[in-house]
PDB file of C-alpha atoms in Angstrom:
ATOM      1  CA  MET A 242       0.578  16.884  -4.890  1.00 49.00           C
ATOM      2  CA  SER A 243       0.690  18.905  -1.711  1.00 52.00           C
ATOM      3  CA  GLU A 244       3.607  17.734   0.383  1.00 57.00           C
ATOM      4  CA  GLU A 245       1.772  18.410   3.636  1.00 82.00           C
ATOM      5  CA  ARG A 246      -1.140  16.137   2.852  1.00 92.00           C
ATOM      6  CA  LYS A 247      -1.610  13.521   5.557  1.00 96.00           C
ATOM      7  CA  LEU A 248      -3.973  10.620   6.048  1.00 97.00           C
ATOM      8  CA  ALA A 249      -4.868   8.976   9.357  1.00 97.00           C
ATOM      9  CA  ILE A 250      -6.991   5.846   9.305  1.00 97.00           C
ATOM     10  CA  ILE A 251      -8.689   4.228  12.291  1.00 97.00           C
ATOM     11  CA  CYS A 252      -9.290   0.500  11.757  1.00 97.00           C
ATOM     12  CA  SER A 253     -11.917  -0.736  14.193  1.00 97.00           C
ATOM     13  CA  LYS A 254     -13.109  -3.929  12.502  1.00 96.00           C
ATOM     14  CA  GLY A 255     -11.282  -7.236  12.433  1.00 95.00           C
ATOM     15  CA  SER A 256     -12.916  -9.212   9.645  1.00 95.00           C
ATOM     16  CA  LEU A 257     -10.941  -9.974   6.496  1.00 94.00           C
ATOM     17  CA  ASP A 258     -13.184  -7.811   4.317  1.00 93.00           C
ATOM     18  CA  MET A 259     -12.835  -4.853   6.681  1.00 95.00           C
ATOM     19  CA  ALA A 260      -9.066  -5.214   6.980  1.00 96.00           C
ATOM     20  CA  TYR A 261      -8.346  -4.426   3.354  1.00 96.00           C
ATOM     21  CA  PRO A 262      -9.868  -0.947   2.853  1.00 96.00           C
ATOM     22  CA  GLY A 263      -7.544   0.648   5.411  1.00 97.00           C
ATOM     23  CA  LEU A 264      -4.500  -1.212   4.128  1.00 96.00           C
ATOM     24  CA  VAL A 265      -5.219  -0.382   0.483  1.00 96.00           C
ATOM     25  CA  LEU A 266      -5.782   3.299   1.192  1.00 96.00           C
ATOM     26  CA  ALA A 267      -2.714   3.651   3.402  1.00 96.00           C
ATOM     27  CA  ASN A 268      -0.599   1.968   0.745  1.00 96.00           C
ATOM     28  CA  ALA A 269      -2.070   4.113  -2.037  1.00 95.00           C
ATOM     29  CA  ALA A 270      -1.326   7.216   0.014  1.00 95.00           C
ATOM     30  CA  ARG A 271       2.305   6.219   0.447  1.00 95.00           C
ATOM     31  CA  MET A 272       2.642   5.353  -3.242  1.00 94.00           C
ATOM     32  CA  MET A 273       1.677   8.901  -4.127  1.00 92.00           C
ATOM     33  CA  GLY A 274       3.775  10.573  -1.463  1.00 93.00           C
ATOM     34  CA  ILE A 275       1.080  11.236   1.134  1.00 94.00           C
ATOM     35  CA  GLU A 276       1.961  10.590   4.766  1.00 95.00           C
ATOM     36  CA  ALA A 277      -0.164   7.883   6.354  1.00 96.00           C
ATOM     37  CA  ASP A 278      -0.778   6.430   9.800  1.00 97.00           C
ATOM     38  CA  LEU A 279      -2.941   3.462  10.727  1.00 97.00           C
ATOM     39  CA  PHE A 280      -4.449   3.246  14.197  1.00 97.00           C
ATOM     40  CA  PHE A 281      -5.916  -0.122  15.194  1.00 97.00           C
ATOM     41  CA  THR A 282      -8.570  -0.298  17.873  1.00 97.00           C
ATOM     42  CA  PHE A 283     -11.238  -2.683  19.187  1.00 96.00           C
ATOM     43  CA  TRP A 284     -11.852  -5.589  16.772  1.00 97.00           C
ATOM     44  CA  GLY A 285      -9.286  -4.049  14.451  1.00 97.00           C
ATOM     45  CA  MET A 286      -6.653  -5.302  16.911  1.00 97.00           C
ATOM     46  CA  ASP A 287      -7.061  -8.764  15.338  1.00 97.00           C
ATOM     47  CA  ILE A 288      -5.384  -7.406  12.191  1.00 97.00           C
ATOM     48  CA  ILE A 289      -2.156  -6.715  14.085  1.00 97.00           C
ATOM     49  CA  THR A 290      -2.300  -9.590  16.586  1.00 97.00           C
ATOM     50  CA  LYS A 291       0.278 -12.293  15.822  1.00 96.00           C
ATOM     51  CA  ASP A 292      -1.949 -15.322  16.292  1.00 96.00           C
ATOM     52  CA  LYS A 293      -4.963 -13.743  14.543  1.00 96.00           C
ATOM     53  CA  VAL A 294      -3.574 -11.885  11.522  1.00 95.00           C
ATOM     54  CA  ASP A 295      -3.370 -14.980   9.321  1.00 95.00           C
ATOM     55  CA  HIS A 296      -6.802 -16.224  10.359  1.00 94.00           C
ATOM     56  CA  LEU A 297      -9.112 -13.271   9.643  1.00 94.00           C
ATOM     57  CA  LYS A 298     -12.501 -14.308   8.267  1.00 95.00           C
ATOM     58  CA  VAL A 299     -15.297 -13.102   6.056  1.00 93.00           C
ATOM     59  CA  VAL A 300     -18.532 -13.708   7.960  1.00 90.00           C
ATOM     60  CA  PRO A 301     -21.636 -14.157   5.786  1.00 88.00           C
ATOM     61  CA  VAL A 302     -24.130 -13.800   8.669  1.00 88.00           C
ATOM     62  CA  GLY A 303     -25.392 -10.249   8.968  1.00 85.00           C
ATOM     63  CA  ASN A 304     -23.783  -9.267   5.688  1.00 85.00           C
ATOM     64  CA  PRO A 305     -26.480  -8.297   3.174  1.00 85.00           C
ATOM     65  CA  ALA A 306     -23.909  -8.126   0.358  1.00 85.00           C
ATOM     66  CA  MET A 307     -23.712 -11.936   0.442  1.00 85.00           C
ATOM     67  CA  HIS A 308     -27.216 -12.049  -1.085  1.00 86.00           C
ATOM     68  CA  MET A 309     -28.274 -15.202   0.670  1.00 85.00           C
ATOM     69  CA  PRO A 310     -30.799 -15.997   3.395  1.00 86.00           C
ATOM     70  CA  GLN A 311     -29.340 -15.432   6.856  1.00 85.00           C
ATOM     71  CA  PHE A 312     -29.805 -19.042   7.929  1.00 85.00           C
ATOM     72  CA  VAL A 313     -27.728 -20.254   4.964  1.00 86.00           C
ATOM     73  CA  GLY A 314     -24.871 -17.984   5.993  1.00 85.00           C
ATOM     74  CA  GLY A 315     -25.068 -19.511   9.451  1.00 87.00           C
ATOM     75  CA  LEU A 316     -24.655 -23.096   8.267  1.00 89.00           C
ATOM     76  CA  PRO A 317     -21.469 -24.850   9.335  1.00 89.00           C
ATOM     77  CA  GLY A 318     -18.573 -24.196   6.977  1.00 91.00           C
ATOM     78  CA  MET A 319     -20.083 -21.116   5.302  1.00 90.00           C
ATOM     79  CA  THR A 320     -17.660 -18.688   6.966  1.00 92.00           C
ATOM     80  CA  ASP A 321     -14.660 -20.734   5.889  1.00 93.00           C
ATOM     81  CA  MET A 322     -16.030 -21.023   2.379  1.00 91.00           C
ATOM     82  CA  ALA A 323     -16.606 -17.271   2.052  1.00 92.00           C
ATOM     83  CA  THR A 324     -13.129 -16.634   3.481  1.00 94.00           C
ATOM     84  CA  THR A 325     -11.410 -19.007   1.063  1.00 94.00           C
ATOM     85  CA  MET A 326     -13.266 -17.471  -1.872  1.00 92.00           C
ATOM     86  CA  MET A 327     -12.342 -13.935  -0.921  1.00 92.00           C
ATOM     87  CA  LYS A 328      -8.688 -14.845  -0.361  1.00 93.00           C
ATOM     88  CA  LYS A 329      -8.564 -16.315  -3.857  1.00 93.00           C
ATOM     89  CA  GLU A 330     -10.058 -13.198  -5.424  1.00 92.00           C
ATOM     90  CA  ILE A 331      -7.668 -10.968  -3.474  1.00 90.00           C
ATOM     91  CA  GLU A 332      -4.705 -12.976  -4.733  1.00 90.00           C
ATOM     92  CA  LYS A 333      -5.911 -12.601  -8.312  1.00 89.00           C
ATOM     93  CA  LEU A 334      -5.776  -8.816  -7.894  1.00 88.00           C
ATOM     94  CA  ASP A 335      -2.107  -9.016  -6.887  1.00 85.00           C
ATOM     95  CA  MET A 336      -3.068  -7.972  -3.345  1.00 91.00           C
ATOM     96  CA  PRO A 337      -0.863  -9.501  -0.660  1.00 94.00           C
ATOM     97  CA  PRO A 338      -2.237 -11.423   2.333  1.00 95.00           C
ATOM     98  CA  VAL A 339      -2.859  -9.160   5.355  1.00 96.00           C
ATOM     99  CA  HIS A 340       0.420  -9.775   7.180  1.00 96.00           C
ATOM    100  CA  GLU A 341       2.509  -9.245   4.067  1.00 95.00           C
ATOM    101  CA  PHE A 342       0.453  -6.109   3.355  1.00 96.00           C
ATOM    102  CA  LEU A 343       1.308  -4.743   6.821  1.00 97.00           C
ATOM    103  CA  GLU A 344       4.966  -5.426   6.183  1.00 96.00           C
ATOM    104  CA  MET A 345       4.786  -3.694   2.794  1.00 95.00           C
ATOM    105  CA  ILE A 346       3.096  -0.518   4.035  1.00 96.00           C
ATOM    106  CA  HIS A 347       5.407  -0.376   7.020  1.00 97.00           C
ATOM    107  CA  ASP A 348       8.421  -0.568   4.691  1.00 96.00           C
ATOM    108  CA  ALA A 349       6.722   2.155   2.671  1.00 95.00           C
ATOM    109  CA  GLY A 350       6.855   4.441   5.694  1.00 95.00           C
ATOM    110  CA  CYS A 351       3.309   4.145   6.999  1.00 96.00           C
ATOM    111  CA  GLY A 352       2.987   4.382  10.788  1.00 96.00           C
ATOM    112  CA  ILE A 353       1.256   1.430  12.467  1.00 97.00           C
ATOM    113  CA  TYR A 354      -0.171   2.033  15.930  1.00 97.00           C
ATOM    114  CA  ALA A 355      -2.181  -0.037  18.366  1.00 97.00           C
ATOM    115  CA  CYS A 356      -4.761   1.437  20.729  1.00 96.00           C
ATOM    116  CA  ARG A 357      -3.663   1.359  24.382  1.00 95.00           C
ATOM    117  CA  MET A 358      -7.179   0.882  25.720  1.00 95.00           C
ATOM    118  CA  ALA A 359      -8.049  -1.931  23.315  1.00 96.00           C
ATOM    119  CA  ALA A 360      -4.749  -3.668  24.087  1.00 96.00           C
ATOM    120  CA  ASP A 361      -5.463  -3.473  27.826  1.00 96.00           C
ATOM    121  CA  MET A 362      -9.033  -4.651  27.356  1.00 96.00           C
ATOM    122  CA  MET A 363      -7.947  -7.670  25.323  1.00 95.00           C
ATOM    123  CA  HIS A 364      -4.907  -8.359  27.522  1.00 96.00           C
ATOM    124  CA  LEU A 365      -2.493  -7.887  24.654  1.00 96.00           C
ATOM    125  CA  GLU A 366       1.135  -6.953  25.230  1.00 95.00           C
ATOM    126  CA  ARG A 367       3.659  -5.677  22.713  1.00 95.00           C
ATOM    127  CA  GLU A 368       4.966  -9.209  22.120  1.00 96.00           C
ATOM    128  CA  ASN A 369       1.476 -10.382  21.125  1.00 96.00           C
ATOM    129  CA  LEU A 370       1.426  -7.885  18.276  1.00 97.00           C
ATOM    130  CA  VAL A 371       3.136  -8.201  14.899  1.00 97.00           C
ATOM    131  CA  ASP A 372       6.626  -6.693  14.587  1.00 96.00           C
ATOM    132  CA  GLU A 373       5.406  -3.943  12.251  1.00 96.00           C
ATOM    133  CA  VAL A 374       3.535  -2.181  15.076  1.00 97.00           C
ATOM    134  CA  ASP A 375       5.472   1.001  15.878  1.00 97.00           C
ATOM    135  CA  ASP A 376       3.928   1.597  19.261  1.00 96.00           C
ATOM    136  CA  ILE A 377       0.923   1.168  21.524  1.00 97.00           C
ATOM    137  CA  ILE A 378      -0.521   4.622  22.084  1.00 97.00           C
ATOM    138  CA  GLY A 379      -3.497   6.314  23.714  1.00 95.00           C
ATOM    139  CA  ALA A 380      -6.276   8.129  21.901  1.00 93.00           C
ATOM    140  CA  MET A 381      -4.851  11.544  22.766  1.00 93.00           C
ATOM    141  CA  GLU A 382      -1.439  10.637  21.427  1.00 94.00           C
ATOM    142  CA  PHE A 383      -3.044   9.392  18.239  1.00 93.00           C
ATOM    143  CA  LEU A 384      -4.937  12.654  17.829  1.00 92.00           C
ATOM    144  CA  GLU A 385      -1.700  14.570  18.316  1.00 94.00           C
ATOM    145  CA  ARG A 386      -0.046  12.525  15.583  1.00 93.00           C
ATOM    146  CA  ALA A 387      -3.073  13.020  13.352  1.00 93.00           C
ATOM    147  CA  GLU A 388      -3.016  16.803  13.614  1.00 93.00           C
ATOM    148  CA  GLY A 389      -3.816  18.301  10.237  1.00 93.00           C
ATOM    149  CA  ALA A 390      -4.505  14.881   8.711  1.00 95.00           C
ATOM    150  CA  GLN A 391      -7.566  13.735   6.842  1.00 95.00           C
ATOM    151  CA  LEU A 392      -9.199  11.213   9.124  1.00 96.00           C
ATOM    152  CA  LEU A 393     -10.987   8.013   8.163  1.00 96.00           C
ATOM    153  CA  PHE A 394     -12.857   5.632  10.445  1.00 97.00           C
ATOM    154  CA  ILE A 395     -13.285   2.105   9.161  1.00 96.00           C
TER     155      ILE A 395
ATOM    156  CA  MET B1103      18.279  18.770 -21.416  1.00 74.00           C
ATOM    157  CA  THR B1104      14.693  19.135 -20.244  1.00 80.00           C
ATOM    158  CA  THR B1105      11.726  17.157 -21.538  1.00 79.00           C
ATOM    159  CA  LYS B1106      10.630  20.280 -23.393  1.00 78.00           C
ATOM    160  CA  GLU B1107      13.977  20.631 -25.146  1.00 79.00           C
ATOM    161  CA  LEU B1108      13.854  16.933 -26.013  1.00 80.00           C
ATOM    162  CA  ASN B1109      10.419  17.484 -27.551  1.00 82.00           C
ATOM    163  CA  VAL B1110       8.761  14.747 -25.535  1.00 84.00           C
ATOM    164  CA  ALA B1111       5.007  14.363 -25.938  1.00 85.00           C
ATOM    165  CA  VAL B1112       3.528  14.464 -22.435  1.00 88.00           C
ATOM    166  CA  ASP B1113       0.048  14.721 -20.920  1.00 91.00           C
ATOM    167  CA  ALA B1114      -1.142  17.480 -18.584  1.00 91.00           C
ATOM    168  CA  GLU B1115       0.606  15.829 -15.614  1.00 90.00           C
ATOM    169  CA  GLY B1116       3.917  15.334 -17.383  1.00 90.00           C
ATOM    170  CA  PHE B1117       3.615  11.616 -18.176  1.00 93.00           C
ATOM    171  CA  MET B1118       4.740  10.421 -21.592  1.00 92.00           C
ATOM    172  CA  THR B1119       1.864   9.567 -23.904  1.00 91.00           C
ATOM    173  CA  ASP B1120       3.855   7.124 -26.049  1.00 89.00           C
ATOM    174  CA  PRO B1121       6.270   4.799 -24.210  1.00 89.00           C
ATOM    175  CA  SER B1122       7.872   3.736 -27.505  1.00 89.00           C
ATOM    176  CA  GLN B1123       9.351   7.224 -27.861  1.00 90.00           C
ATOM    177  CA  TRP B1124      11.302   6.768 -24.619  1.00 92.00           C
ATOM    178  CA  THR B1125      15.090   7.149 -24.494  1.00 93.00           C
ATOM    179  CA  PRO B1126      17.513   7.013 -21.516  1.00 93.00           C
ATOM    180  CA  GLU B1127      17.990  10.756 -22.035  1.00 92.00           C
ATOM    181  CA  ILE B1128      14.285  11.320 -21.413  1.00 92.00           C
ATOM    182  CA  ALA B1129      14.532   9.282 -18.190  1.00 93.00           C
ATOM    183  CA  GLU B1130      17.280  11.612 -16.953  1.00 93.00           C
ATOM    184  CA  ALA B1131      15.236  14.674 -17.934  1.00 92.00           C
ATOM    185  CA  MET B1132      12.177  13.311 -16.099  1.00 93.00           C
ATOM    186  CA  ALA B1133      14.375  12.489 -13.095  1.00 94.00           C
ATOM    187  CA  ALA B1134      15.662  16.063 -13.058  1.00 93.00           C
ATOM    188  CA  GLU B1135      12.076  17.347 -13.006  1.00 92.00           C
ATOM    189  CA  GLU B1136      11.303  14.966 -10.146  1.00 93.00           C
ATOM    190  CA  GLY B1137      14.366  16.131  -8.234  1.00 93.00           C
ATOM    191  CA  ILE B1138      16.195  12.778  -8.312  1.00 94.00           C
ATOM    192  CA  ALA B1139      18.763  13.313 -11.097  1.00 89.00           C
ATOM    193  CA  PRO B1140      21.268  11.989 -11.932  1.00 94.00           C
ATOM    194  CA  LEU B1141      19.839   8.490 -11.815  1.00 92.00           C
ATOM    195  CA  ASN B1142      22.058   5.974 -10.046  1.00 94.00           C
ATOM    196  CA  GLU B1143      22.599   2.315 -10.833  1.00 94.00           C
ATOM    197  CA  LYS B1144      19.804   1.104  -8.533  1.00 95.00           C
ATOM    198  CA  GLN B1145      17.301   3.558  -9.965  1.00 96.00           C
ATOM    199  CA  TRP B1146      18.217   2.346 -13.443  1.00 96.00           C
ATOM    200  CA  GLN B1147      17.753  -1.224 -12.302  1.00 95.00           C
ATOM    201  CA  VAL B1148      14.139  -0.386 -11.359  1.00 95.00           C
ATOM    202  CA  ILE B1149      13.453   1.604 -14.525  1.00 95.00           C
ATOM    203  CA  ASN B1150      14.920  -1.038 -16.821  1.00 95.00           C
ATOM    204  CA  TRP B1151      13.027  -3.844 -15.097  1.00 96.00           C
ATOM    205  CA  VAL B1152       9.755  -1.882 -15.264  1.00 95.00           C
ATOM    206  CA  ARG B1153      10.221  -1.154 -18.972  1.00 95.00           C
ATOM    207  CA  GLN B1154      10.976  -4.778 -19.721  1.00 94.00           C
ATOM    208  CA  GLU B1155       7.997  -5.991 -17.688  1.00 94.00           C
ATOM    209  CA  ALA B1156       5.609  -3.424 -19.169  1.00 93.00           C
ATOM    210  CA  ALA B1157       6.751  -4.245 -22.699  1.00 92.00           C
ATOM    211  CA  SER B1158       6.219  -7.977 -22.220  1.00 94.00           C
ATOM    212  CA  THR B1159       2.872  -7.817 -20.373  1.00 92.00           C
ATOM    213  CA  GLY B1160       1.483  -4.666 -21.975  1.00 88.00           C
ATOM    214  CA  GLU B1161       0.695  -3.304 -18.514  1.00 88.00           C
ATOM    215  CA  PHE B1162       2.596  -1.090 -16.110  1.00 91.00           C
ATOM    216  CA  PRO B1163       3.571  -3.334 -13.158  1.00 93.00           C
ATOM    217  CA  SER B1164       2.259  -2.735  -9.648  1.00 92.00           C
ATOM    218  CA  LEU B1165       4.650  -1.358  -7.053  1.00 93.00           C
ATOM    219  CA  ARG B1166       4.242  -4.686  -5.285  1.00 92.00           C
ATOM    220  CA  SER B1167       5.552  -6.669  -8.234  1.00 92.00           C
ATOM    221  CA  ILE B1168       8.371  -4.162  -8.752  1.00 94.00           C
ATOM    222  CA  SER B1169       9.475  -4.645  -5.145  1.00 93.00           C
ATOM    223  CA  LYS B1170       9.147  -8.416  -5.384  1.00 92.00           C
ATOM    224  CA  ARG B1171      10.771  -9.028  -8.734  1.00 93.00           C
ATOM    225  CA  SER B1172      13.083  -6.174  -9.763  1.00 93.00           C
ATOM    226  CA  GLY B1173      15.643  -6.996  -7.085  1.00 93.00           C
ATOM    227  CA  VAL B1174      14.994  -3.714  -5.262  1.00 94.00           C
ATOM    228  CA  ASP B1175      12.779  -4.023  -2.173  1.00 94.00           C
ATOM    229  CA  THR B1176       9.993  -1.735  -0.918  1.00 95.00           C
ATOM    230  CA  LYS B1177      12.158   0.193   1.527  1.00 95.00           C
ATOM    231  CA  GLU B1178      14.790   0.885  -1.117  1.00 96.00           C
ATOM    232  CA  ILE B1179      12.196   1.888  -3.692  1.00 96.00           C
ATOM    233  CA  TYR B1180      10.873   4.538  -1.322  1.00 96.00           C
ATOM    234  CA  GLU B1181      14.429   5.776  -0.734  1.00 95.00           C
ATOM    235  CA  LEU B1182      15.331   5.806  -4.428  1.00 96.00           C
ATOM    236  CA  PHE B1183      12.082   7.453  -5.525  1.00 95.00           C
ATOM    237  CA  PRO B1184      10.989   9.435  -2.462  1.00 93.00           C
ATOM    238  CA  LYS B1185       7.572  11.106  -2.060  1.00 90.00           C
ATOM    239  CA  GLY B1186       5.495   9.156  -4.512  1.00 91.00           C
ATOM    240  CA  PRO B1187       7.473   6.289  -6.041  1.00 94.00           C
ATOM    241  CA  ALA B1188       4.630   5.096  -8.301  1.00 92.00           C
ATOM    242  CA  LYS B1189       4.476   8.403 -10.145  1.00 93.00           C
ATOM    243  CA  LYS B1190       8.218   8.976 -10.270  1.00 95.00           C
ATOM    244  CA  ILE B1191       8.994   5.498 -11.618  1.00 95.00           C
ATOM    245  CA  ALA B1192       6.256   5.770 -14.243  1.00 94.00           C
ATOM    246  CA  ARG B1193       7.509   9.149 -15.429  1.00 94.00           C
ATOM    247  CA  CYS B1194      11.153   8.072 -15.636  1.00 95.00           C
ATOM    248  CA  ALA B1195      10.200   4.843 -17.398  1.00 94.00           C
ATOM    249  CA  GLY B1196       8.131   6.752 -19.947  1.00 93.00           C
ATOM    250  CA  TYR B1197       4.728   5.410 -18.981  1.00 93.00           C
ATOM    251  CA  GLN B1198       1.431   7.040 -18.101  1.00 91.00           C
ATOM    252  CA  LYS B1199       0.269   7.542 -14.548  1.00 91.00           C
ATOM    253  CA  PRO B1200      -0.318   4.101 -12.987  1.00 89.00           C
ATOM    254  CA  LYS B1201      -3.988   3.406 -12.374  1.00 87.00           C
ATOM    255  CA  GLY B1202      -3.677   0.314 -10.179  1.00 83.00           C
ATOM    256  CA  CYS B1203      -4.460   0.296  -6.465  1.00 83.00           C
ATOM    257  CA  ILE B1204      -1.434  -1.616  -5.344  1.00 83.00           C
TER     258      ILE B1204
END
């Protein structure tokens, strides 16, 4: 494995199903000795916001992979049902809940960064974000950190 | 002693093909190849726990369960087996490359 290999992942979506791909890949990278940074922006900020991280949802409406008519997905309780089901399946795979996952990858040496612009837009300060966040940085600073890295946008 | 001198059967990436052939000597030889020899007490704690767990479940444990149940946490694991703990632990414990995602 090349020791210089680096991975930088931009997480821009805040639903439960979109939180995991970035976390899984960053963790896998660290497990095999690849440097990894996560950069959270826009709706992805929910993943690292203290009062949101434990309440991320899977939303059936607008998701064709749910294989159900749109109006059914919009019925009351459907979002909570889909969320509960996915959380159960995730647990079966030995995957931690999102906050514990953040803690694990942070302990594993993965950088966790919040987007300055998104934080300003959503009126979020450092104390609103989970402890694992290393810093709130601008897009240019992120690009500097990501120099030479393979970049993923989720 | 190196793994070659010990006549260990390994695959193309240096992982043992038969965990039952494992000996503590092989673990030290693997550790030397991974640049972490000699193995200290904590590293042995991880390796011994992993071998016990793998023998009883038939599957190589995830890094998450190692950090939760071996008594050595994630941070320490990354310090004890730097730059790719999953691979280094598997090699020292005499198992094939872990295929899990976690």
